[in-house]
Tab-separated table of C-alpha atoms in Angstrom:
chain	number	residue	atom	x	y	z
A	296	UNK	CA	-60.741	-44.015	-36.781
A	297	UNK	CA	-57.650	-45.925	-37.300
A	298	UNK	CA	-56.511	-43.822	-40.315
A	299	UNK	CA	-56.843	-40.698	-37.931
A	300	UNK	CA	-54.507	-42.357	-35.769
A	301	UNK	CA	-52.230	-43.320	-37.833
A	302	UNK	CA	-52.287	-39.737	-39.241
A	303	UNK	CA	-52.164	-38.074	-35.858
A	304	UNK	CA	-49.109	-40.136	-34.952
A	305	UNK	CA	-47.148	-39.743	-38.039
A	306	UNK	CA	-47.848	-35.908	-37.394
A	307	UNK	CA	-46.478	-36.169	-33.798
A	308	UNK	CA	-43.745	-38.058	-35.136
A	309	UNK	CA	-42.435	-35.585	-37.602
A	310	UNK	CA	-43.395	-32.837	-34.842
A	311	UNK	CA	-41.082	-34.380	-32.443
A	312	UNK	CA	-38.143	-35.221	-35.186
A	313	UNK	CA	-37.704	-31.747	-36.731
A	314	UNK	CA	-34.551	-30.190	-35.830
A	315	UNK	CA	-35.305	-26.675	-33.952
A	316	UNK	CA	-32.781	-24.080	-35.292
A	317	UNK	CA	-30.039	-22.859	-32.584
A	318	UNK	CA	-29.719	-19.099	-32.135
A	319	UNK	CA	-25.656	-18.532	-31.563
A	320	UNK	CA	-27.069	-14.746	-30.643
A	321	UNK	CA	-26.138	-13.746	-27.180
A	322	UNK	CA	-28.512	-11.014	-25.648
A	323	UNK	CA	-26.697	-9.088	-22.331
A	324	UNK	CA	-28.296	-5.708	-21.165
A	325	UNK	CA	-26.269	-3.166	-21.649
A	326	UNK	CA	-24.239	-2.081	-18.395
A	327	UNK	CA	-24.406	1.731	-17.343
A	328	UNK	CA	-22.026	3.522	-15.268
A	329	UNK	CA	-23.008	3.901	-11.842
A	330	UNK	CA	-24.139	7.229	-11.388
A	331	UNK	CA	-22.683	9.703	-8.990
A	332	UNK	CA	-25.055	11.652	-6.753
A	333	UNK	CA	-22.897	13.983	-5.040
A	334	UNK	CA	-19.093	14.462	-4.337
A	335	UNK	CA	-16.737	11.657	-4.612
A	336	UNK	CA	-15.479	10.719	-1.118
A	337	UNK	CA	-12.384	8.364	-0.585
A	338	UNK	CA	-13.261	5.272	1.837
A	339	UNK	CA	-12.433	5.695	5.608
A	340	UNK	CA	-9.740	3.976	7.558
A	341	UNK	CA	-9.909	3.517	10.858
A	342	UNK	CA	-7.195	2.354	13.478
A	343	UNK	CA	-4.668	0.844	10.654
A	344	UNK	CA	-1.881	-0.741	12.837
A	345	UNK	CA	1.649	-1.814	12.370
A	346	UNK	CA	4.019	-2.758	14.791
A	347	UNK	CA	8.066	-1.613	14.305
A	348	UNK	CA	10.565	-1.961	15.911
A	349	UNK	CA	12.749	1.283	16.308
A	350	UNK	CA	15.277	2.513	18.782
A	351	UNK	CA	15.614	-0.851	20.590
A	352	UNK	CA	11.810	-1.235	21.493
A	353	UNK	CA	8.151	-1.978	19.525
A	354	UNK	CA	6.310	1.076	18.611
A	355	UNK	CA	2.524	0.893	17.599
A	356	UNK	CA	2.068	3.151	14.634
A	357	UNK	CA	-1.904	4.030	13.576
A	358	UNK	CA	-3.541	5.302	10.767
A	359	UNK	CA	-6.577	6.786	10.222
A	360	UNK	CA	-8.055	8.660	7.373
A	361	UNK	CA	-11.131	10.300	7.054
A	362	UNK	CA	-12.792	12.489	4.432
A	363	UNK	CA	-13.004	16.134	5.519
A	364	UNK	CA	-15.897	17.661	4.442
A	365	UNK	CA	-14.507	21.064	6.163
A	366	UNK	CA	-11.607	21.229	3.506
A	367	UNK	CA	-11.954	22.737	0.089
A	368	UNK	CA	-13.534	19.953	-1.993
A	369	UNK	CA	-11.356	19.409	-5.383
A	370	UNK	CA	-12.432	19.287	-9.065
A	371	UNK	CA	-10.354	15.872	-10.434
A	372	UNK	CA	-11.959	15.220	-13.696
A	373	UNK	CA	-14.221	16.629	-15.903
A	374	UNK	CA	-16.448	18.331	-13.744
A	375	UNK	CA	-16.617	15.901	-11.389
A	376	UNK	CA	-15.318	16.780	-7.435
A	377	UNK	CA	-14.285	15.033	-4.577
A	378	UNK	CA	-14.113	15.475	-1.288
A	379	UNK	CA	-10.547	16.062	0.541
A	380	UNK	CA	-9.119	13.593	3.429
A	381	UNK	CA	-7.419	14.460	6.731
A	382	UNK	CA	-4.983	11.555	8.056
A	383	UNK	CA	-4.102	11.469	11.871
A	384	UNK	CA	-0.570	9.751	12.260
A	385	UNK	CA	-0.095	8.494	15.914
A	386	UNK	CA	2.820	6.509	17.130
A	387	UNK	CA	2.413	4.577	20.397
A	388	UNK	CA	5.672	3.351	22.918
A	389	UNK	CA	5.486	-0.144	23.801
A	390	UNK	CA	3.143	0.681	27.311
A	391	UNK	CA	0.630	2.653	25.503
A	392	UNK	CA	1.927	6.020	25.601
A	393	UNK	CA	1.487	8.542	22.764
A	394	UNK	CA	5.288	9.635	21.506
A	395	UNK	CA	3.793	11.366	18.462
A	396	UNK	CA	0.366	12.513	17.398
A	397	UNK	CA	-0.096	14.674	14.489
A	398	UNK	CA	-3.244	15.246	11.960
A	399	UNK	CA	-2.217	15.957	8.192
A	400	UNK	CA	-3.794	17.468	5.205
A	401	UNK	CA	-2.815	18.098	1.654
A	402	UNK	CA	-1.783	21.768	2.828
A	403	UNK	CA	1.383	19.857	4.447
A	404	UNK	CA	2.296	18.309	1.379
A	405	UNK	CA	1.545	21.002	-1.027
A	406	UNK	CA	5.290	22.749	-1.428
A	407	UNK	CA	6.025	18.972	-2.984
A	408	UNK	CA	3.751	18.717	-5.423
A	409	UNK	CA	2.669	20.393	-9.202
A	410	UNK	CA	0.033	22.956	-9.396
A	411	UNK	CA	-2.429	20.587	-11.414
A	412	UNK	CA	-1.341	17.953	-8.617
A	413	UNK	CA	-2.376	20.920	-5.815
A	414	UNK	CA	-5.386	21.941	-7.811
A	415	UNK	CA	-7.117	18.556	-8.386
A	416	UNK	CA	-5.528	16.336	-5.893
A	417	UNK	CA	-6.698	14.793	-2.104
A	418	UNK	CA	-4.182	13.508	0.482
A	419	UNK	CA	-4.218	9.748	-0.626
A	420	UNK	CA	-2.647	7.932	2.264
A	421	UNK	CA	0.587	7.688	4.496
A	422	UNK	CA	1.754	4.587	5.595
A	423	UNK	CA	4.576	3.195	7.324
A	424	UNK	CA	7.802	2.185	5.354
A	425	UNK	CA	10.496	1.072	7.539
A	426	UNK	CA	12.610	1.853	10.712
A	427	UNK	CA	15.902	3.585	10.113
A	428	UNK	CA	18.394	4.325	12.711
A	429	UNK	CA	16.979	7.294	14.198
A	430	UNK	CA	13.948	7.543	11.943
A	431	UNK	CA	10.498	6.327	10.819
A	432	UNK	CA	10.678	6.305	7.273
A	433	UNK	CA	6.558	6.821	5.962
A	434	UNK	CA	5.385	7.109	2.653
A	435	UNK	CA	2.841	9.488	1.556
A	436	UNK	CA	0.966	10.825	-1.725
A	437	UNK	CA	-1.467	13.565	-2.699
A	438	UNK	CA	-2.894	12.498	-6.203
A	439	UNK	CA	-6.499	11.623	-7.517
A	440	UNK	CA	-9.214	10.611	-5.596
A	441	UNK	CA	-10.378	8.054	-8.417
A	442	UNK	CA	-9.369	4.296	-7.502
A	443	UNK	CA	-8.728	3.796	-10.984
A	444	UNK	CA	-6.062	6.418	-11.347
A	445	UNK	CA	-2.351	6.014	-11.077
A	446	UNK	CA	-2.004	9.936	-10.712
A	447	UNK	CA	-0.327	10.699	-7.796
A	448	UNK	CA	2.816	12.056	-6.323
A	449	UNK	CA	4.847	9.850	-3.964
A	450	UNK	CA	6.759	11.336	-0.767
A	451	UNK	CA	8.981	10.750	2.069
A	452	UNK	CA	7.257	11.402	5.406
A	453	UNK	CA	10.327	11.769	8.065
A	454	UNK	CA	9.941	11.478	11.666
A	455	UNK	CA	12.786	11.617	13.545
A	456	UNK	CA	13.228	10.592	16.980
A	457	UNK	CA	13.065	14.009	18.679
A	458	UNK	CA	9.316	13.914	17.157
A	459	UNK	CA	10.601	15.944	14.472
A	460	UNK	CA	8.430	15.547	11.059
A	461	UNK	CA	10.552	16.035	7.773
A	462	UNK	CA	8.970	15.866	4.158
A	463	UNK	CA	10.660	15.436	0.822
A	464	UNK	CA	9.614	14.702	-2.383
A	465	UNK	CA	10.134	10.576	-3.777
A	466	UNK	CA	10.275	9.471	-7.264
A	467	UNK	CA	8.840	5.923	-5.726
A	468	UNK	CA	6.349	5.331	-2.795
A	469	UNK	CA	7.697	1.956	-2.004
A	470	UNK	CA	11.576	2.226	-2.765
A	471	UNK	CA	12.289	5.487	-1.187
A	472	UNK	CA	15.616	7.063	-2.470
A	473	UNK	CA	17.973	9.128	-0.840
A	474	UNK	CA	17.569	12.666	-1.232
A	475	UNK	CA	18.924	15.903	0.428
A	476	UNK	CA	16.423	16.445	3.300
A	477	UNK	CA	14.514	20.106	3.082
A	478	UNK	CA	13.768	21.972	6.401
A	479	UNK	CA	11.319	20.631	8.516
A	480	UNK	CA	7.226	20.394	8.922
């Protein structure tokens, strides 16, 4: 009985003393691409608000865009299609009252931009640039609907202080240059 001890114990002992062998293998399931049911459609913004101060008083200027299922959906990319946005611009005097209100599609901005652009682009935004003199100075940009993409085409949204809306073609959305000014929207 002691010899199966001793037996069992050396046999633990060389059990418990072996060196396992490390895997350096890492095993990660392989990601898929998120799969797209339907039409792409560009995340809503609601009530985007910056004050500016213009004509020696504070202005309230407000953004929204929402995806416009009524407008001809575009084809960006390989088949895939997206759905087009509508952006209501709204500028508000210092007691409340509306001193501009004005909903925009890509139809406004389409003398400005390529065919491809007109063809497989979605009004991507238009957001307020700066105060100057007698103007509010916006930028805006019809280009692809995927977040990923750096297609677009930047432009100068001009409202003057009549309520007056002037667009002109940029070659930069956030340092807008000087350019001769085209009739007005």
């Amino acid at each position: 009985m002691k010899a199966y001890l001793i037996i069992l114990l050396s046999l633990l002992l060389m059990v418990s003393c072996g060196k396992k062998k490390e895997s350096r293998t890492i095993i990660v399931p392989k990601m898929e691409a998120e799969k797209v049911t339907g039409p792409l459609e560009m995340q809503a913004i609601n009530n985007a608000e910056n004050e500016v101060e213009w004509l020696g008083t504070t202005y309230k200027v407000v953004v929204n865009r929402q995806v416009d299922k009524d407008l001809p959906m575009v084809e960006y990319e390989n088949g895939k299609n997206a759905y087009d946005n509508r952006i209501r611009l709204e500028v508000k005097r210092k007691d409340g009252s509306v001193f501009f209100t004005r909903e925009f599609t890509k139809k406004d901005f389409e003398r400005y931009v390529d065919d491809i652009t007109k063809k497989r682009g979605v009004l991507l935004g238009i957001v307020l640039d700066r105060a100057d003199e007698d103007d509010l100075i916006f930028g805006a940009s019809v280009g692809s609907p995927d977040v990923l993409s750096d297609e677009y085409v930047p432009m100068e949204l001009i409202l003057n202080r009549m309520g007056s809306v002037t667009i002109k073609k940029s070659t930069q959305l956030d340092a807008i240059q000087e350019q001769p000014e085209d009739e007005g929207v």
